[in-house]
PDB file of C-alpha atoms in Angstrom:
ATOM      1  CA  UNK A  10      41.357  11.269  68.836  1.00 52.00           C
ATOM      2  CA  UNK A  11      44.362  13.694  69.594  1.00 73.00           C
ATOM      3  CA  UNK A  12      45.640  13.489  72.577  1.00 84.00           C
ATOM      4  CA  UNK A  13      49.051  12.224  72.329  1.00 91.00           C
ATOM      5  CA  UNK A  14      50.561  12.500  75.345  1.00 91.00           C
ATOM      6  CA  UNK A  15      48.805  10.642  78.409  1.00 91.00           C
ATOM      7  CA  UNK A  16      48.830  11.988  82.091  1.00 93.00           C
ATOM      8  CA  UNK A  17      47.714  10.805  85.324  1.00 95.00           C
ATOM      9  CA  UNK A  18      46.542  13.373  88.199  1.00 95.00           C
ATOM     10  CA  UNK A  19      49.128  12.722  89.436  1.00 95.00           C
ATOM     11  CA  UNK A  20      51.813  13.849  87.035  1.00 94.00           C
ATOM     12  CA  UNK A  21      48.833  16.950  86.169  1.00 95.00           C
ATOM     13  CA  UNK A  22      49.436  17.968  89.766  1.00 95.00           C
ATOM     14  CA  UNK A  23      53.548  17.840  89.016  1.00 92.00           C
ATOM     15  CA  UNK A  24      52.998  20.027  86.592  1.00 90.00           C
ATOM     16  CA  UNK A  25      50.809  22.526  88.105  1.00 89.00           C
ATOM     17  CA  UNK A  26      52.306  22.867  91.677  1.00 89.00           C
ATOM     18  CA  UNK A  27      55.555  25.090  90.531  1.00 87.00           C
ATOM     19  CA  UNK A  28      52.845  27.634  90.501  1.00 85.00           C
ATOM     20  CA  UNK A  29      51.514  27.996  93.926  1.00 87.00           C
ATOM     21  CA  UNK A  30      47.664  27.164  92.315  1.00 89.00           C
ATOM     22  CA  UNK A  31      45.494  24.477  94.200  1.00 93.00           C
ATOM     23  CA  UNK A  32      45.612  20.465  94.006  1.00 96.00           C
ATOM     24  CA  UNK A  33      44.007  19.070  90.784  1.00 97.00           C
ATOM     25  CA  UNK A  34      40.750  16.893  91.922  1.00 97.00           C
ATOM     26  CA  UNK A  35      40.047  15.888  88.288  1.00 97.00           C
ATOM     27  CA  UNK A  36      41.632  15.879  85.474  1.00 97.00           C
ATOM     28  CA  UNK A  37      39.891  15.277  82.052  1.00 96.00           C
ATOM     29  CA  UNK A  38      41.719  14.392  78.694  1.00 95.00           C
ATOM     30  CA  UNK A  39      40.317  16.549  75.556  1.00 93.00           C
ATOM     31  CA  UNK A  40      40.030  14.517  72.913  1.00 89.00           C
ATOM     32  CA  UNK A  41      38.467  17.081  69.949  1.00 85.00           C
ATOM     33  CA  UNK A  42      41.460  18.264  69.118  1.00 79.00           C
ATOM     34  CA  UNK A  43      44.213  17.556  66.283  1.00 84.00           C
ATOM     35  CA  UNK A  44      47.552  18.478  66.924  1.00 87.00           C
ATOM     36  CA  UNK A  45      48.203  18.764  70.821  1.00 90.00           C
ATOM     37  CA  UNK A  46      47.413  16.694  73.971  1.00 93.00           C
ATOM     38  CA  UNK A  47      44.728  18.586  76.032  1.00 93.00           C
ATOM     39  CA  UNK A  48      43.606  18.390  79.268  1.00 95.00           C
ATOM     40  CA  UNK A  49      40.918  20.285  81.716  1.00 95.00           C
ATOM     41  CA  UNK A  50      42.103  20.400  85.032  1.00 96.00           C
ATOM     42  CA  UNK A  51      39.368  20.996  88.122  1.00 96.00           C
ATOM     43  CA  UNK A  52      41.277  22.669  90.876  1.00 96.00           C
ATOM     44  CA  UNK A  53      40.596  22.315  94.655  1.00 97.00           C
ATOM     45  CA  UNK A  54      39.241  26.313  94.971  1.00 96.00           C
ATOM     46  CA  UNK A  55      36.684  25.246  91.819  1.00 95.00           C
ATOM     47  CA  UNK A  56      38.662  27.140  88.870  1.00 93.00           C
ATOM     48  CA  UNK A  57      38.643  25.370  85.796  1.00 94.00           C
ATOM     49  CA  UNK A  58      42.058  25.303  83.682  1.00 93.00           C
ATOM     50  CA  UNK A  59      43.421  23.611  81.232  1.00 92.00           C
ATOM     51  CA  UNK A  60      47.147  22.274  80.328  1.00 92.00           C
ATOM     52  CA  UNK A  61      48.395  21.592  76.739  1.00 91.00           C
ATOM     53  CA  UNK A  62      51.486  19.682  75.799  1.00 92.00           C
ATOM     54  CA  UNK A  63      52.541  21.316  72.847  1.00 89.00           C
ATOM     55  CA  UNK A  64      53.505  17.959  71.110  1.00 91.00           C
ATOM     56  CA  UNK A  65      55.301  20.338  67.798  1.00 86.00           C
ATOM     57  CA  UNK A  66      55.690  23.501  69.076  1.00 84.00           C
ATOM     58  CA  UNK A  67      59.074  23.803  70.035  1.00 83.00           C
ATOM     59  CA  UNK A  68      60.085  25.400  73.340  1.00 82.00           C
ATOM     60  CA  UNK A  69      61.693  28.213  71.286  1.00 79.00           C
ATOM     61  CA  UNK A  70      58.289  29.344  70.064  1.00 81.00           C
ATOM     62  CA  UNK A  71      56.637  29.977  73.787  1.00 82.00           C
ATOM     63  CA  UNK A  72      58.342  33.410  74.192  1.00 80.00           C
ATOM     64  CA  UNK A  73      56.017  34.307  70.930  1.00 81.00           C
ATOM     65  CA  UNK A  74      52.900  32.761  72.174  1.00 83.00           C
ATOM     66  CA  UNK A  75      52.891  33.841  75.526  1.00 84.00           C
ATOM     67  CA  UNK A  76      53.716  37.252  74.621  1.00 84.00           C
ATOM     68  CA  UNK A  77      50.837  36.892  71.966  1.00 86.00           C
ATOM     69  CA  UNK A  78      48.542  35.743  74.798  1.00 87.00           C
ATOM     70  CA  UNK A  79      49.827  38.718  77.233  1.00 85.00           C
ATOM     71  CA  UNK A  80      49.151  41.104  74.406  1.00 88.00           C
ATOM     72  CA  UNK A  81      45.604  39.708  73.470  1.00 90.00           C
ATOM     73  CA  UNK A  82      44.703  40.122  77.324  1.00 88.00           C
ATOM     74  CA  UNK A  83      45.980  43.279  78.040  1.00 88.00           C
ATOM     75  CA  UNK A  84      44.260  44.274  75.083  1.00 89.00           C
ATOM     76  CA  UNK A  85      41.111  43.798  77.223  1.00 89.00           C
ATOM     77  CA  UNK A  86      40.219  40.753  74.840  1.00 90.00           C
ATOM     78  CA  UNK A  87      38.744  37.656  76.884  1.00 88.00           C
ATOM     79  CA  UNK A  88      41.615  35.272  76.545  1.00 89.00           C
ATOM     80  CA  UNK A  89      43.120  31.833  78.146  1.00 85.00           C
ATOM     81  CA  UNK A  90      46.443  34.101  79.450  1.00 76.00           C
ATOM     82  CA  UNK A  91      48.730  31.875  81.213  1.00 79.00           C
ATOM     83  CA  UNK A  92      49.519  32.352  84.871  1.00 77.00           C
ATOM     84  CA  UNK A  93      52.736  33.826  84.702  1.00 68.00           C
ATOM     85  CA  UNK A  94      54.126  35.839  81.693  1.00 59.00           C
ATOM     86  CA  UNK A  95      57.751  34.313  82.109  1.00 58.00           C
ATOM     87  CA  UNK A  96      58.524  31.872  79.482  1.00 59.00           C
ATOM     88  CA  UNK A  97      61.908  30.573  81.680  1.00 61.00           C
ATOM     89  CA  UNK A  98      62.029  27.411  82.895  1.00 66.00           C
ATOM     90  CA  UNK A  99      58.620  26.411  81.467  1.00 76.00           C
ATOM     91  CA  UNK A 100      57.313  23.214  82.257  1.00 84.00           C
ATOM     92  CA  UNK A 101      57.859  20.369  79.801  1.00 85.00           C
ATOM     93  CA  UNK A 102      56.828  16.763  79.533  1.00 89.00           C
ATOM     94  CA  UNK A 103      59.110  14.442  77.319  1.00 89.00           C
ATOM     95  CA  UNK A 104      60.683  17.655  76.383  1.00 87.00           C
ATOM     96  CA  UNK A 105      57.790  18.751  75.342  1.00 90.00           C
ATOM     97  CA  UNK A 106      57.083  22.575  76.306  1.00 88.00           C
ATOM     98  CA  UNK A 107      53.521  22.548  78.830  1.00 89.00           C
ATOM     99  CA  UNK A 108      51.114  25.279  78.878  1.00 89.00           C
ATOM    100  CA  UNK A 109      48.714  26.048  81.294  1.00 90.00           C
ATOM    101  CA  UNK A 110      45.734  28.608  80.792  1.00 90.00           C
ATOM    102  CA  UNK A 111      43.020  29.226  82.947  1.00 89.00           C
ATOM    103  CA  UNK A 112      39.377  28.506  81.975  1.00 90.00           C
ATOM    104  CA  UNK A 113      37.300  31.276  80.560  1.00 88.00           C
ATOM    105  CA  UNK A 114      33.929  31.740  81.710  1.00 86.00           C
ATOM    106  CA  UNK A 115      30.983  30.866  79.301  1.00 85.00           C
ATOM    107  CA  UNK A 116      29.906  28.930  76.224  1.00 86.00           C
ATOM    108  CA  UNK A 117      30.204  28.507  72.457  1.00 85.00           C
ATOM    109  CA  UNK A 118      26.610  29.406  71.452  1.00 89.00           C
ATOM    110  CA  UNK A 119      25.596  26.957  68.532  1.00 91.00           C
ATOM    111  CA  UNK A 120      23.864  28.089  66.423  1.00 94.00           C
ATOM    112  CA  UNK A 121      25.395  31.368  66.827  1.00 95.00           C
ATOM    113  CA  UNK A 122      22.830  34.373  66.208  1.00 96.00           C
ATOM    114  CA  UNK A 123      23.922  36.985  64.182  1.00 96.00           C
ATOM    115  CA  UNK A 124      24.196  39.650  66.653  1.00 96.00           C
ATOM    116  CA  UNK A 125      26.342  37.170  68.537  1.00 95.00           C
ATOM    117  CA  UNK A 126      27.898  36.184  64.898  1.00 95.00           C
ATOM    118  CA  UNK A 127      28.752  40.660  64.764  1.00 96.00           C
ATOM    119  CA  UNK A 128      30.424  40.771  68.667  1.00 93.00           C
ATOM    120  CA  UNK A 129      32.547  37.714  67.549  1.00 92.00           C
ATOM    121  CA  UNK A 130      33.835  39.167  64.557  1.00 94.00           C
ATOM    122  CA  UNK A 131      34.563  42.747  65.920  1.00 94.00           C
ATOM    123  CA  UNK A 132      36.551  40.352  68.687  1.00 91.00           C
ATOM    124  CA  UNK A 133      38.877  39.294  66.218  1.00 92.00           C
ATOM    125  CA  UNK A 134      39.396  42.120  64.446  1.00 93.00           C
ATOM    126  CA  UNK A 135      40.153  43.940  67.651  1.00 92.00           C
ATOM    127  CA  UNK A 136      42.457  40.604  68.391  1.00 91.00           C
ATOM    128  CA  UNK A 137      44.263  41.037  64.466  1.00 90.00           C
ATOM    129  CA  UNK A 138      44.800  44.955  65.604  1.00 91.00           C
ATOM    130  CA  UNK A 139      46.547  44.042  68.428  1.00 88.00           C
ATOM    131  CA  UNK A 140      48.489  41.227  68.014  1.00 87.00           C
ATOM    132  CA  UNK A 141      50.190  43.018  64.217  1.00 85.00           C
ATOM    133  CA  UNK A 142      52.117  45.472  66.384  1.00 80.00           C
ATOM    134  CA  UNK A 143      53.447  42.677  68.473  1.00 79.00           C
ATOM    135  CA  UNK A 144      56.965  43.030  68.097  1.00 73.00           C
ATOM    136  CA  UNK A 145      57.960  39.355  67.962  1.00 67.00           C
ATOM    137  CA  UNK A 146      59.276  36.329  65.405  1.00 66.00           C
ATOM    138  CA  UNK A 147      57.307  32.645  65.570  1.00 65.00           C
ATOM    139  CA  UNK A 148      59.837  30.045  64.731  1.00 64.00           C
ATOM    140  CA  UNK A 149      58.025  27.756  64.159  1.00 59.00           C
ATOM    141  CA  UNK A 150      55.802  29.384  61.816  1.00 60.00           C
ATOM    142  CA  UNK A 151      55.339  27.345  58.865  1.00 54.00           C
ATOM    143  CA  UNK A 152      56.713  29.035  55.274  1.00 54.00           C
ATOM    144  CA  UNK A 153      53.714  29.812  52.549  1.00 48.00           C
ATOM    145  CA  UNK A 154      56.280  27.938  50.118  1.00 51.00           C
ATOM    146  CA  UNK A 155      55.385  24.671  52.234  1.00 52.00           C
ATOM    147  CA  UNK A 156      51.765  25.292  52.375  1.00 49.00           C
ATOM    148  CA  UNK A 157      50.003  22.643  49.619  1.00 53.00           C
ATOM    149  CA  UNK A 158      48.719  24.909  46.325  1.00 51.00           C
ATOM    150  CA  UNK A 159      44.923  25.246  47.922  1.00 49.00           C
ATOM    151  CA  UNK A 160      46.311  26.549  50.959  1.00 49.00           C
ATOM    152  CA  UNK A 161      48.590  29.228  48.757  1.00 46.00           C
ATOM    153  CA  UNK A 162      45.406  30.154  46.944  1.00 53.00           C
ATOM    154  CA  UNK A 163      43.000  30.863  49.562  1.00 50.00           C
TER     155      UNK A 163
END
C-alpha cells in the first residue's frame, strides 16, 4: 500500500478549486504505487484526473517536472500535462508540493502485442529526444555515487 497521505473529497475539492475545474464527485485513493499518495479524481463535467502528493519531491523540483511534462506534451507525446504550466504558488498539503494531471484516454494493453510493444518504444525514444534538450537541473535527482552497486552496474 502507498498512499501516504489521506484526503477526503472534501479537502480533494480544496485542492482543485484554485483552478476554475469542476466539483470532485468521487475521489478514489491509488494504492499500486510506492513512493507518492495518489488519487483519481471524477469531476462534475465527467473528466477523469488525478492528484499526487509528492510525499519526497521537494517543492524546488516542480519547476523541472512541470517543465519536463510541458516539453513531453508539446512534443506531441500523449502525456498527463498539468493544467497550468506555472509552478508559483503550487498547491501543497503538509508542505507537501500537489500535482494535478488530467486523465489520459485509454488502456495499458496486457499482454502487450508486439506491434503495440514497437509504437511504445518509438514513444519513448521520441520522449528521451525531447526531454535531453530540456534546459533544466532536478534537485532532487539522486547522485549515481548513492545508487547501491547493482544499480551502478546496470
Amino acid at each position: 500500500m502507498s498512499v501516504y497521505t489521506w484526503l477526503d473529497q472534501d479537502q480533494a475539492q480544496t485542492l482543485v478549486a484554485p483552478l476554475g475545474l469542476p466539483p470532485v464527485v468521487r475521489l478514489q485513493a491509488i494504492t499500486e504505487g510506492i513512493e507518492n499518495s495518489t488519487y483519481r479524481l471524477e469531476l462534475a463535467d465527467g473528466s477523469r484526473w488525478y492528484l499526487s502528493v509528492l510525499e519526497r519531491t521537494p517543492v524546488g523540483a516542480m519547476a523541472f517536472l512541470i517543465g519536463l511534462l510541458d516539453r513531453l506534451a508539446d512534443a506531441g507525446l500523449p502525456v498527463a500535462a498539468p493544467p497550468t504550466r506555472c509552478t508559483e504558488n503550487l498547491p501543497l498539503l503538509d508542505g507537501k508540493p500537489v500535482l494535478l494531471l488530467r486523465g489520459l484516454a485509454g488502456t495499458s494493453p496486457d499482454p502487450m502485442t508486439p506491434p503495440q510493444a514497437s509504437a511504445l518504444g518509438a514513444a519513448v525514444a521520441r520522449a528521451h529526444l525531447s526531454a535531453a534538450t530540456l534546459d533544466a537541473d532536478r534537485p532532487d535527482a539522486t547522485p549515481v555515487a548513492a545508487l547501491g552497486h547493482e544499480a551502478r552496474t546496470l
